[in-house]
XYZ file of N, CA and C in Angstrom:
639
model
N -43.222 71.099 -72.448
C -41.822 71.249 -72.024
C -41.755 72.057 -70.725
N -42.924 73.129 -71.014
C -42.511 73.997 -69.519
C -43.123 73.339 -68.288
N -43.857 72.378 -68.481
C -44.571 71.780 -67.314
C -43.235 70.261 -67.053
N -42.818 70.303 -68.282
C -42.001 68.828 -67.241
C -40.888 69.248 -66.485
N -40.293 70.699 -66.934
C -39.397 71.599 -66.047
C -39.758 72.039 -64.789
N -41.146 72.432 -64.634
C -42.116 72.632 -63.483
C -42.044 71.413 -62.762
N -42.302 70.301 -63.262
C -42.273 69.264 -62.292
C -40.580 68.757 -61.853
N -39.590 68.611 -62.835
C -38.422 68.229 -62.088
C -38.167 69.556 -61.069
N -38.707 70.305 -60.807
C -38.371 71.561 -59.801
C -38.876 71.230 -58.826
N -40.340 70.598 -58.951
C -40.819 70.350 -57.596
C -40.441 68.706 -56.993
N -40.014 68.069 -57.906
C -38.945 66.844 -57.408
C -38.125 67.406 -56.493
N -36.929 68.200 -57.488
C -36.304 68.517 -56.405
C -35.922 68.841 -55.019
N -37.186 70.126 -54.924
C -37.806 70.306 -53.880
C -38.508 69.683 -52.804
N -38.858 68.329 -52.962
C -38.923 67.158 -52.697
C -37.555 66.938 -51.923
N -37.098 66.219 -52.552
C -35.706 65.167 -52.576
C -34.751 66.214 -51.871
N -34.740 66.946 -51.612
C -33.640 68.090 -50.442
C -34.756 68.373 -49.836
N -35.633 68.438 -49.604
C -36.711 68.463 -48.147
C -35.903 67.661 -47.518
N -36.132 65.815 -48.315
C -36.087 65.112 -47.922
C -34.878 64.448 -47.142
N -34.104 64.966 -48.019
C -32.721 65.186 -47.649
C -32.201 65.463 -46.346
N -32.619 67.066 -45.878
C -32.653 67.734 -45.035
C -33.389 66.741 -43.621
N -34.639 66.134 -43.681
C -35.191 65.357 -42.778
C -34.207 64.209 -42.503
N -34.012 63.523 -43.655
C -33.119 62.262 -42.870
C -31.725 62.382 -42.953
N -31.343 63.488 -42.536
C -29.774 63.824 -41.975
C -28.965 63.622 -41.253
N -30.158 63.136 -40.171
C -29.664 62.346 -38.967
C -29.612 60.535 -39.155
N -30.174 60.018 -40.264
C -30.012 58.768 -40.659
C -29.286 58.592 -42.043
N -28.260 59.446 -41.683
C -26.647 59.488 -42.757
C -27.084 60.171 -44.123
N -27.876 61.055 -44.115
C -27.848 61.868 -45.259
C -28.729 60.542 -46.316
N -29.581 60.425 -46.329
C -30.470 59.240 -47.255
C -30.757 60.145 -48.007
N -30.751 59.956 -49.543
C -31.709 60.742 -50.588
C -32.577 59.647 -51.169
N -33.541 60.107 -51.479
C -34.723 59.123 -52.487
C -35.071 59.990 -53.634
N -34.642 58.973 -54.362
C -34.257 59.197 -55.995
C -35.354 59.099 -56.715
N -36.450 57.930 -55.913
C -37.700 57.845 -57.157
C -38.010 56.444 -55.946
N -39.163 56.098 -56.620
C -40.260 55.742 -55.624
C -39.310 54.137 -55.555
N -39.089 53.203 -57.128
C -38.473 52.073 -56.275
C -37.293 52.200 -55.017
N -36.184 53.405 -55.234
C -35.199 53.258 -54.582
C -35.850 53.979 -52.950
N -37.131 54.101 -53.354
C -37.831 54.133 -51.814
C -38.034 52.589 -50.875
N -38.308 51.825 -52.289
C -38.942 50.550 -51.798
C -37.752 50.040 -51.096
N -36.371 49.867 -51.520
C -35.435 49.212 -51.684
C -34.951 49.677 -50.050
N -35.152 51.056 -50.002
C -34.626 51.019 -48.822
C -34.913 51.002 -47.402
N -36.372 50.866 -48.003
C -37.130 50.402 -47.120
C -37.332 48.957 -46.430
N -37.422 47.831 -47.903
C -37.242 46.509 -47.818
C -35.586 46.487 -46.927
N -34.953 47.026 -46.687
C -33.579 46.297 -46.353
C -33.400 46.760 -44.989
N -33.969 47.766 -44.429
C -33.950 48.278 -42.953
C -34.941 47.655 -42.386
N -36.208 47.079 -42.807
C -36.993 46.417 -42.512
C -36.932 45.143 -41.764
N -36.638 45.028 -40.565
C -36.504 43.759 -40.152
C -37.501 42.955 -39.537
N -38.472 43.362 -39.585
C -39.713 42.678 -39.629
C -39.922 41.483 -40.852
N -39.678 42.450 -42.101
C -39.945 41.607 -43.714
C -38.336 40.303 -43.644
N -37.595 40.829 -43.595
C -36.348 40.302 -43.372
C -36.131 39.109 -43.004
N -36.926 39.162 -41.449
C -36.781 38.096 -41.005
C -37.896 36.948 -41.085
N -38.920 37.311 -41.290
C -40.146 36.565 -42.418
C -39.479 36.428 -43.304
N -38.737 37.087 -44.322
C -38.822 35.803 -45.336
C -37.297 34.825 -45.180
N -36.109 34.830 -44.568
C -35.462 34.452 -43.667
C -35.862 33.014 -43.297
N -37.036 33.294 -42.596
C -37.359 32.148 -41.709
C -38.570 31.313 -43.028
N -39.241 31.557 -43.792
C -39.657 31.337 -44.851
C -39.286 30.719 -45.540
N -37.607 30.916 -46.282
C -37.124 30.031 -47.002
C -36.102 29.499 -46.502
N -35.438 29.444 -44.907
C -35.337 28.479 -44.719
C -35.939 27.301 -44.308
N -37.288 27.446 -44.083
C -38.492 26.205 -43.864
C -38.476 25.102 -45.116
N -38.463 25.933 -46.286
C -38.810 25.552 -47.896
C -37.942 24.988 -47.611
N -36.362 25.123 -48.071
C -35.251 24.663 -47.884
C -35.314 23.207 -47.205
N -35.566 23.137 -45.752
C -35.461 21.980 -44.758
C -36.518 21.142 -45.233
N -37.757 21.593 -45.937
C -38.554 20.529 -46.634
C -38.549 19.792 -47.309
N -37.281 20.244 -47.965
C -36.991 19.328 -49.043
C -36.113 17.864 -48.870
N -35.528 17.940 -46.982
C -34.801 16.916 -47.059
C -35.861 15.994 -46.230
N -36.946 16.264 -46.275
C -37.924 15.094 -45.542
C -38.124 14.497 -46.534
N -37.799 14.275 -47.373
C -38.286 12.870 -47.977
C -37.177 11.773 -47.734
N -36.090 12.311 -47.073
C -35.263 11.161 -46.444
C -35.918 10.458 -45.354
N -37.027 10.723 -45.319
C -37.627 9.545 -43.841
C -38.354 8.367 -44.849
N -38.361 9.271 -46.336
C -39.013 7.894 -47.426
C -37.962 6.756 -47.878
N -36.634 7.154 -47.545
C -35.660 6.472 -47.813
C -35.052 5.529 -47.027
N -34.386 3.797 -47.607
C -34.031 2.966 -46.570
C -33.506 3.560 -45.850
N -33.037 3.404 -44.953
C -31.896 3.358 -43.339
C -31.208 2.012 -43.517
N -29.892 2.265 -43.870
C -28.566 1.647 -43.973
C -27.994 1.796 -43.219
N -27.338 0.502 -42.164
C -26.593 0.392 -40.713
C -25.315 0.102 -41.819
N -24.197 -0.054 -41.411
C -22.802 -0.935 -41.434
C -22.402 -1.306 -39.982
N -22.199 -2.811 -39.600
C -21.618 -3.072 -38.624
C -20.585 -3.939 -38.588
N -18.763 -3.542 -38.174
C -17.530 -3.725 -38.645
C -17.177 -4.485 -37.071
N -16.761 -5.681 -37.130
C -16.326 -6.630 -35.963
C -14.787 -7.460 -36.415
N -14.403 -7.373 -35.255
C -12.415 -7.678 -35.740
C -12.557 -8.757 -34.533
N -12.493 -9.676 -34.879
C -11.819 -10.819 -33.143
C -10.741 -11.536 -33.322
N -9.936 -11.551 -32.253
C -8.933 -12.631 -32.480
C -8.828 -13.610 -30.944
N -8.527 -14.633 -31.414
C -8.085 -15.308 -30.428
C -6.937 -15.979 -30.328
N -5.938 -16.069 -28.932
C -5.230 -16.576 -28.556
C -4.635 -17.828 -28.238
N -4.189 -18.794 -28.783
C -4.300 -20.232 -27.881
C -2.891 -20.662 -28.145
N -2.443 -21.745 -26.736
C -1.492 -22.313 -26.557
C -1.322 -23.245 -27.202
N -2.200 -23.993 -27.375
C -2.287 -25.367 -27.966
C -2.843 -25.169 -28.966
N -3.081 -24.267 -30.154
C -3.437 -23.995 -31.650
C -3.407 -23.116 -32.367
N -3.916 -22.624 -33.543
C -3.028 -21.572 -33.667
C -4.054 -20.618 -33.672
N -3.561 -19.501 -33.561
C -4.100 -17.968 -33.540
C -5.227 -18.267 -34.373
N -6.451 -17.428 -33.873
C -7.274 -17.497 -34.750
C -8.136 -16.065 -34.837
N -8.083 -15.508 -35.933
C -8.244 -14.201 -36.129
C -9.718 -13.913 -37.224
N -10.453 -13.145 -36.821
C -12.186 -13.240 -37.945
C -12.282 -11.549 -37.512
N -12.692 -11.302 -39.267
C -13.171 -9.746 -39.064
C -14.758 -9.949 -39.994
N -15.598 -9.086 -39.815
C -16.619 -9.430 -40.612
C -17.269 -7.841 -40.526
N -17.911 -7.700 -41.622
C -18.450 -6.532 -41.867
C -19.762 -6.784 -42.119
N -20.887 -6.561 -41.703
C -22.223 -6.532 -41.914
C -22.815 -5.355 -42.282
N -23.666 -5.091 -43.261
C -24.560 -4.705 -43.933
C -26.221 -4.835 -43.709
N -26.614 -3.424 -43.040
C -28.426 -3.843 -42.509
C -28.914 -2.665 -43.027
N -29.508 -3.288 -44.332
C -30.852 -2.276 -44.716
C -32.429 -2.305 -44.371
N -33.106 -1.412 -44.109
C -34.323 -1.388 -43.204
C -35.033 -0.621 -44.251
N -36.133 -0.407 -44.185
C -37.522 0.015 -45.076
C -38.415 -0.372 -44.301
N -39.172 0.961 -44.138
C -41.034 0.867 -43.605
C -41.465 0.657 -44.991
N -43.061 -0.625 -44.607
C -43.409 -1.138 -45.800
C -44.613 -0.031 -45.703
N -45.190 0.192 -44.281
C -46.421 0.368 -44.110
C -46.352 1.031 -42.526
N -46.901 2.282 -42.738
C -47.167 2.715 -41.520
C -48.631 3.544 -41.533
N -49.401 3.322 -41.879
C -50.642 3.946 -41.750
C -51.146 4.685 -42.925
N -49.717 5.287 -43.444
C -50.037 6.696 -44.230
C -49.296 7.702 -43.438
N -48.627 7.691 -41.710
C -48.454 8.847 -41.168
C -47.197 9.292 -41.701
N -46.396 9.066 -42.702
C -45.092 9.598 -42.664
C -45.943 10.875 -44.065
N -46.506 9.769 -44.676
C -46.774 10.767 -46.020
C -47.745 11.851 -45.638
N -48.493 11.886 -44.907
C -49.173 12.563 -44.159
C -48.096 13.819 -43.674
N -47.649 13.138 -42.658
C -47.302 14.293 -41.914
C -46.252 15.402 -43.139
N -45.310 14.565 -43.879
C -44.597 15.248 -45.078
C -45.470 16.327 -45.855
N -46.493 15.723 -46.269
C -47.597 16.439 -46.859
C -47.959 17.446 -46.005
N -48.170 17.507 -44.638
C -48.593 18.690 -43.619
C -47.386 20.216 -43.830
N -46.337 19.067 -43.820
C -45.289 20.258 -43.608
C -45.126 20.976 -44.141
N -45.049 20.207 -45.718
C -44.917 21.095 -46.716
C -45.914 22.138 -47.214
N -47.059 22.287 -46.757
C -48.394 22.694 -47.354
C -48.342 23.560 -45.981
N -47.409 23.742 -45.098
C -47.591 24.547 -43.951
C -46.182 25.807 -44.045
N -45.529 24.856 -44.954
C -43.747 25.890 -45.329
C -44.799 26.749 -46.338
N -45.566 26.274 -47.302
C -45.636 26.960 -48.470
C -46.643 27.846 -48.655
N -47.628 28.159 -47.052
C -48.289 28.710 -46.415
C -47.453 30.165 -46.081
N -46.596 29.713 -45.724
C -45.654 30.660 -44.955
C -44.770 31.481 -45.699
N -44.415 30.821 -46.421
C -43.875 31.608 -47.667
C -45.045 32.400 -48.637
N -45.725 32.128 -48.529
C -47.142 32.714 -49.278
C -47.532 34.088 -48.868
N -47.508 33.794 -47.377
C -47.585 34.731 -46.511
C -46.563 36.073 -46.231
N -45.043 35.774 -46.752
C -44.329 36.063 -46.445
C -44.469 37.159 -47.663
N -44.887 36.616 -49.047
C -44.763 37.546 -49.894
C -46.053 38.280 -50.164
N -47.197 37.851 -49.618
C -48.357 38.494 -49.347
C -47.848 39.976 -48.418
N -47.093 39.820 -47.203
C -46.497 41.152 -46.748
C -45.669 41.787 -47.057
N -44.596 41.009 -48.303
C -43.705 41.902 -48.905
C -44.645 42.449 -49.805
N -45.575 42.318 -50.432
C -46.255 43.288 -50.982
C -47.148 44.546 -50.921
N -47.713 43.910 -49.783
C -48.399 44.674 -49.040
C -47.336 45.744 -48.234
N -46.159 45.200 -47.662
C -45.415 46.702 -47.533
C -44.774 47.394 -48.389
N -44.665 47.051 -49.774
C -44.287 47.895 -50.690
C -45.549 48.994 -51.181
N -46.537 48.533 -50.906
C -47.657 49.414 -51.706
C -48.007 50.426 -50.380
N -47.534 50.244 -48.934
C -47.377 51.006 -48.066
C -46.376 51.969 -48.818
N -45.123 51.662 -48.910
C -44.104 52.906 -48.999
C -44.735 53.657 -50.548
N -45.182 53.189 -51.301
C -45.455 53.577 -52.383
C -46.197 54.564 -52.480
N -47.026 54.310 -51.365
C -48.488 55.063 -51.234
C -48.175 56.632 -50.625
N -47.326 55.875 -49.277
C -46.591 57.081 -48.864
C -45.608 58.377 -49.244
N -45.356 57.327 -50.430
C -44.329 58.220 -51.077
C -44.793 59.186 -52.029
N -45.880 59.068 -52.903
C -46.241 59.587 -53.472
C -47.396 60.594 -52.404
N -48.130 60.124 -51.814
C -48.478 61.432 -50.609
C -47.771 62.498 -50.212
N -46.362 61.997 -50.018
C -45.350 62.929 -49.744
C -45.348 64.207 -50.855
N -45.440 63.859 -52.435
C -45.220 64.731 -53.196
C -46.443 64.937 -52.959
N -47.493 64.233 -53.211
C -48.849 65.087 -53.378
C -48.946 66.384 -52.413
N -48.177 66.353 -51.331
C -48.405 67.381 -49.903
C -47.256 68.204 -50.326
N -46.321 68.080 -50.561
C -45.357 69.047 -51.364
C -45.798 70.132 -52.348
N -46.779 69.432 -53.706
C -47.431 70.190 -54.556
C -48.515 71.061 -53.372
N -49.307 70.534 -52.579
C -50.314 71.424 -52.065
C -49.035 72.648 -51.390
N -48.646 71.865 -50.754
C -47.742 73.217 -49.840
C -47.274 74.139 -50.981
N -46.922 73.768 -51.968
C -46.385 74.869 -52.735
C -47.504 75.762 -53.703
N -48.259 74.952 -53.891
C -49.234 75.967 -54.204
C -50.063 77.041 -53.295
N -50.676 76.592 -51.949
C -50.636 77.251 -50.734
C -49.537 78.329 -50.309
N -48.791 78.102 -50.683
C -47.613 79.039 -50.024
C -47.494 80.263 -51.695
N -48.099 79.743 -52.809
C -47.821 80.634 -54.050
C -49.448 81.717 -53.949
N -50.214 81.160 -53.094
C -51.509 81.848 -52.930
C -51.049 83.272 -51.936
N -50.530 82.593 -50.761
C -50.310 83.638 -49.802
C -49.415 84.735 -50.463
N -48.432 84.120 -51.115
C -47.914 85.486 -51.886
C -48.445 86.592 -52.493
N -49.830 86.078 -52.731
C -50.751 86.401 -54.072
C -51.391 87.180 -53.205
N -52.023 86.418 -52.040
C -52.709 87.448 -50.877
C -51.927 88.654 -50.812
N -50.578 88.244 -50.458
C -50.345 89.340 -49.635
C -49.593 90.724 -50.343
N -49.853 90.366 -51.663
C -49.825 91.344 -52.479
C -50.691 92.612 -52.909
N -52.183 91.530 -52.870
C -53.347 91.992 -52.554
C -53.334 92.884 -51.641
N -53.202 92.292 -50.325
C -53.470 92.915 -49.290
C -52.780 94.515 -49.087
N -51.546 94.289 -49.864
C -51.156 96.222 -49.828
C -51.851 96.743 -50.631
N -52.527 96.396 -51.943
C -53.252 96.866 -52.610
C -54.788 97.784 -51.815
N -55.045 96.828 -51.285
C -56.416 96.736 -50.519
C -56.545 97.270 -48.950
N -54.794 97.727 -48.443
C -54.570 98.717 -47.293
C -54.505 100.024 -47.732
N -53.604 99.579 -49.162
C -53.801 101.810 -50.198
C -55.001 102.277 -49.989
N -55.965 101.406 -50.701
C -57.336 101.435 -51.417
C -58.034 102.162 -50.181
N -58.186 101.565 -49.018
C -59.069 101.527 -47.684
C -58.109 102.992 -47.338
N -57.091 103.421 -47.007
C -56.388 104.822 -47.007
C -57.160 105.609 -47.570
N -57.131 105.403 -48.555
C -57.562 106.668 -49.878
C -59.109 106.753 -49.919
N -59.664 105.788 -49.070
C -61.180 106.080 -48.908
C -61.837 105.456 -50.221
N -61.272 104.711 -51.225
C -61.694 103.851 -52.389
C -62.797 102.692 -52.052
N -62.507 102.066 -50.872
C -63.039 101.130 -50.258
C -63.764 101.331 -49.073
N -64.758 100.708 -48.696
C -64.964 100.540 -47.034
C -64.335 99.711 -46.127
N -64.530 99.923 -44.879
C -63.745 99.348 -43.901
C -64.134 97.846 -44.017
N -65.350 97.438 -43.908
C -66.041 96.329 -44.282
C -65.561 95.376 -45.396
N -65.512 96.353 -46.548
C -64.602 95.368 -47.747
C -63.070 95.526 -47.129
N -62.633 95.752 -46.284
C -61.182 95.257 -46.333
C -60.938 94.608 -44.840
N -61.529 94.332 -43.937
C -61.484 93.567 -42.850
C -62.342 92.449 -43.544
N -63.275 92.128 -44.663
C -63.259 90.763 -45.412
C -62.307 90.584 -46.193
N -61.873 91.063 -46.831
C -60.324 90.694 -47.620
C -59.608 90.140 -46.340
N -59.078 90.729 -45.566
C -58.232 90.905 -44.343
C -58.183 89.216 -43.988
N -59.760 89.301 -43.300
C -59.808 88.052 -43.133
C -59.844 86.513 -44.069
N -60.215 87.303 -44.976
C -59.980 85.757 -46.534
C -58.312 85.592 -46.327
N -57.274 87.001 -45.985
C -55.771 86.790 -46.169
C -55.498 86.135 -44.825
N -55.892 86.016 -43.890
C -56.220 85.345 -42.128
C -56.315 83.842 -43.006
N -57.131 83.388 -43.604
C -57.327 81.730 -44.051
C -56.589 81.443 -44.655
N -56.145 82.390 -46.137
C -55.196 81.615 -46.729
C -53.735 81.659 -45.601
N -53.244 82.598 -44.928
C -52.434 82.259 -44.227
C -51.895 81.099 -43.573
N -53.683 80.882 -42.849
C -53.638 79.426 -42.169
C -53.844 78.103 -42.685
N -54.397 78.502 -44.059
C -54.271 76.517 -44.882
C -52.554 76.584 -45.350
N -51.791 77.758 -45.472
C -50.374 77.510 -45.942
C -49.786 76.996 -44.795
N -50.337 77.155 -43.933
C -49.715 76.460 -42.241
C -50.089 75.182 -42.499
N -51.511 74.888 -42.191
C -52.135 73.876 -42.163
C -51.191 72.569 -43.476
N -50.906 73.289 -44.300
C -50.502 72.298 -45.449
C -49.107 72.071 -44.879
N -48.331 72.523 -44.363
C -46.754 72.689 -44.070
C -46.879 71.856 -43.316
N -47.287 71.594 -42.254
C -47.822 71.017 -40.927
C -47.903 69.439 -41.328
N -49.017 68.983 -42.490
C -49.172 68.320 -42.699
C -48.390 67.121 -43.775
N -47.828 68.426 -44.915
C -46.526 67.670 -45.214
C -45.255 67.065 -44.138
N -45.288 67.667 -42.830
C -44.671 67.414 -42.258
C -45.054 66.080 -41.467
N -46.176 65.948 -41.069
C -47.021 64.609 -41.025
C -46.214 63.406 -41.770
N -46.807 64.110 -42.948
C -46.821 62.724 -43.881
C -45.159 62.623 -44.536
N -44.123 63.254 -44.199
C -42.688 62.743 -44.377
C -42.372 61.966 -42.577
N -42.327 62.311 -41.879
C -42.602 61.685 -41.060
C -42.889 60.352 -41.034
N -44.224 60.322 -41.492
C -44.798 58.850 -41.124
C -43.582 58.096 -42.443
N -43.555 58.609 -43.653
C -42.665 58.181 -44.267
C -40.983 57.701 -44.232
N -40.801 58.182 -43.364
C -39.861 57.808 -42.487
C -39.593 56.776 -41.403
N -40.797 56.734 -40.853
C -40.963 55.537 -40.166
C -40.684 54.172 -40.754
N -42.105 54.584 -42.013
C -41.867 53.070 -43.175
C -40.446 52.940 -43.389
């Protein structure tokens, strides 16, 4: 119980970092890793327009098999003629011309066959990179916390140092210690200082790049 309280704390801490970073792109919060994906997939106009252009290919493939189908003319003719010496003579006629390829090589079925096996390529493709950029943000996202937990543990050390360290400035006063043991302390509190940098730094990295995605 006390560790799943520990962890919704460092969510939090998370998610108002995060907060705080994309403030300038209308206050975005990320709630949990799909509603990362989601909002990622929809600003994405790279993925967008791949699959866009993807299924409308599929779509238009489907009406080529009208080149397998007759071709039906109608042709509508009205004449009349005039005469002095007989009578009017008036003809309308409507014609009807249906056409069919019996035989053309194979190239219609061919090429139909190309197209389609070239749409469904593309669409293949299309969700080959919607996946592949989801397991990007995914990856990222969870880096993000992973660098959160380091920073916060880094930053719970230096506390720890630097608690020490008055301990270990009394000590060296009072002549308890040598100078030697406390310019090595000194300097062990010099490193942890700088991996709590080093980690801050780098969470900052990796929300960043997360942001980009």
């Amino acid at each position: 119980m006390r560790k799943q309280i520990k962890s919704n704390k460092f969510c939090t801490i998370l998610f108002l970092f995060l907060f705080i970073h994309f403030h300038s792109y209308g206050q975005i919060i990320i709630e949990d890793s799909t509603h990362a994906v989601n909002i990622a997939m929809q600003n994405s106009s790279e993925i967008i327009l791949q699959g866009i252009s993807a299924l409308t290919n599929m779509k238009i493939s489907k009406f080529n098999i009208r080149d397998f189908l007759p071709s039906v003319n109608f042709t509508f003719s009205d004449n009349q003629s005039i005469s002095q010496f007989s009578a009017d003579n008036t003809s309308k006629s409507l014609t009807l011309a249906v056409s069919q390829v019996i035989f053309d090589g194979g190239q219609r079925s061919l090429s139909y066959k190309i197209s389609n096996m070239s749409n469904l390529y593309a669409y293949n493709e299309y969700e080959q990179a919607e996946k592949l950029f989801t397991t990007q943000i995914l990856n990222q996202y969870y880096s993000v916390l992973k660098n959160v937990e380091i920073a916060r543990i880094k930053n719970d050390l230096l506390n720890v140092a630097k608690e020490q360290l008055v301990i270990v400035e009394r000590e060296f006063q009072l002549g308890l210690i040598t100078e030697t043991n406390y310019l090595e302390f000194y300097i062990s509190y010099l490193e942890t200082e700088n991996d709590k940098t080093v980690s801050e730094r780098e969470l900052e990295r990796q929300i960043q790049a997360f942001k980009v995605l």
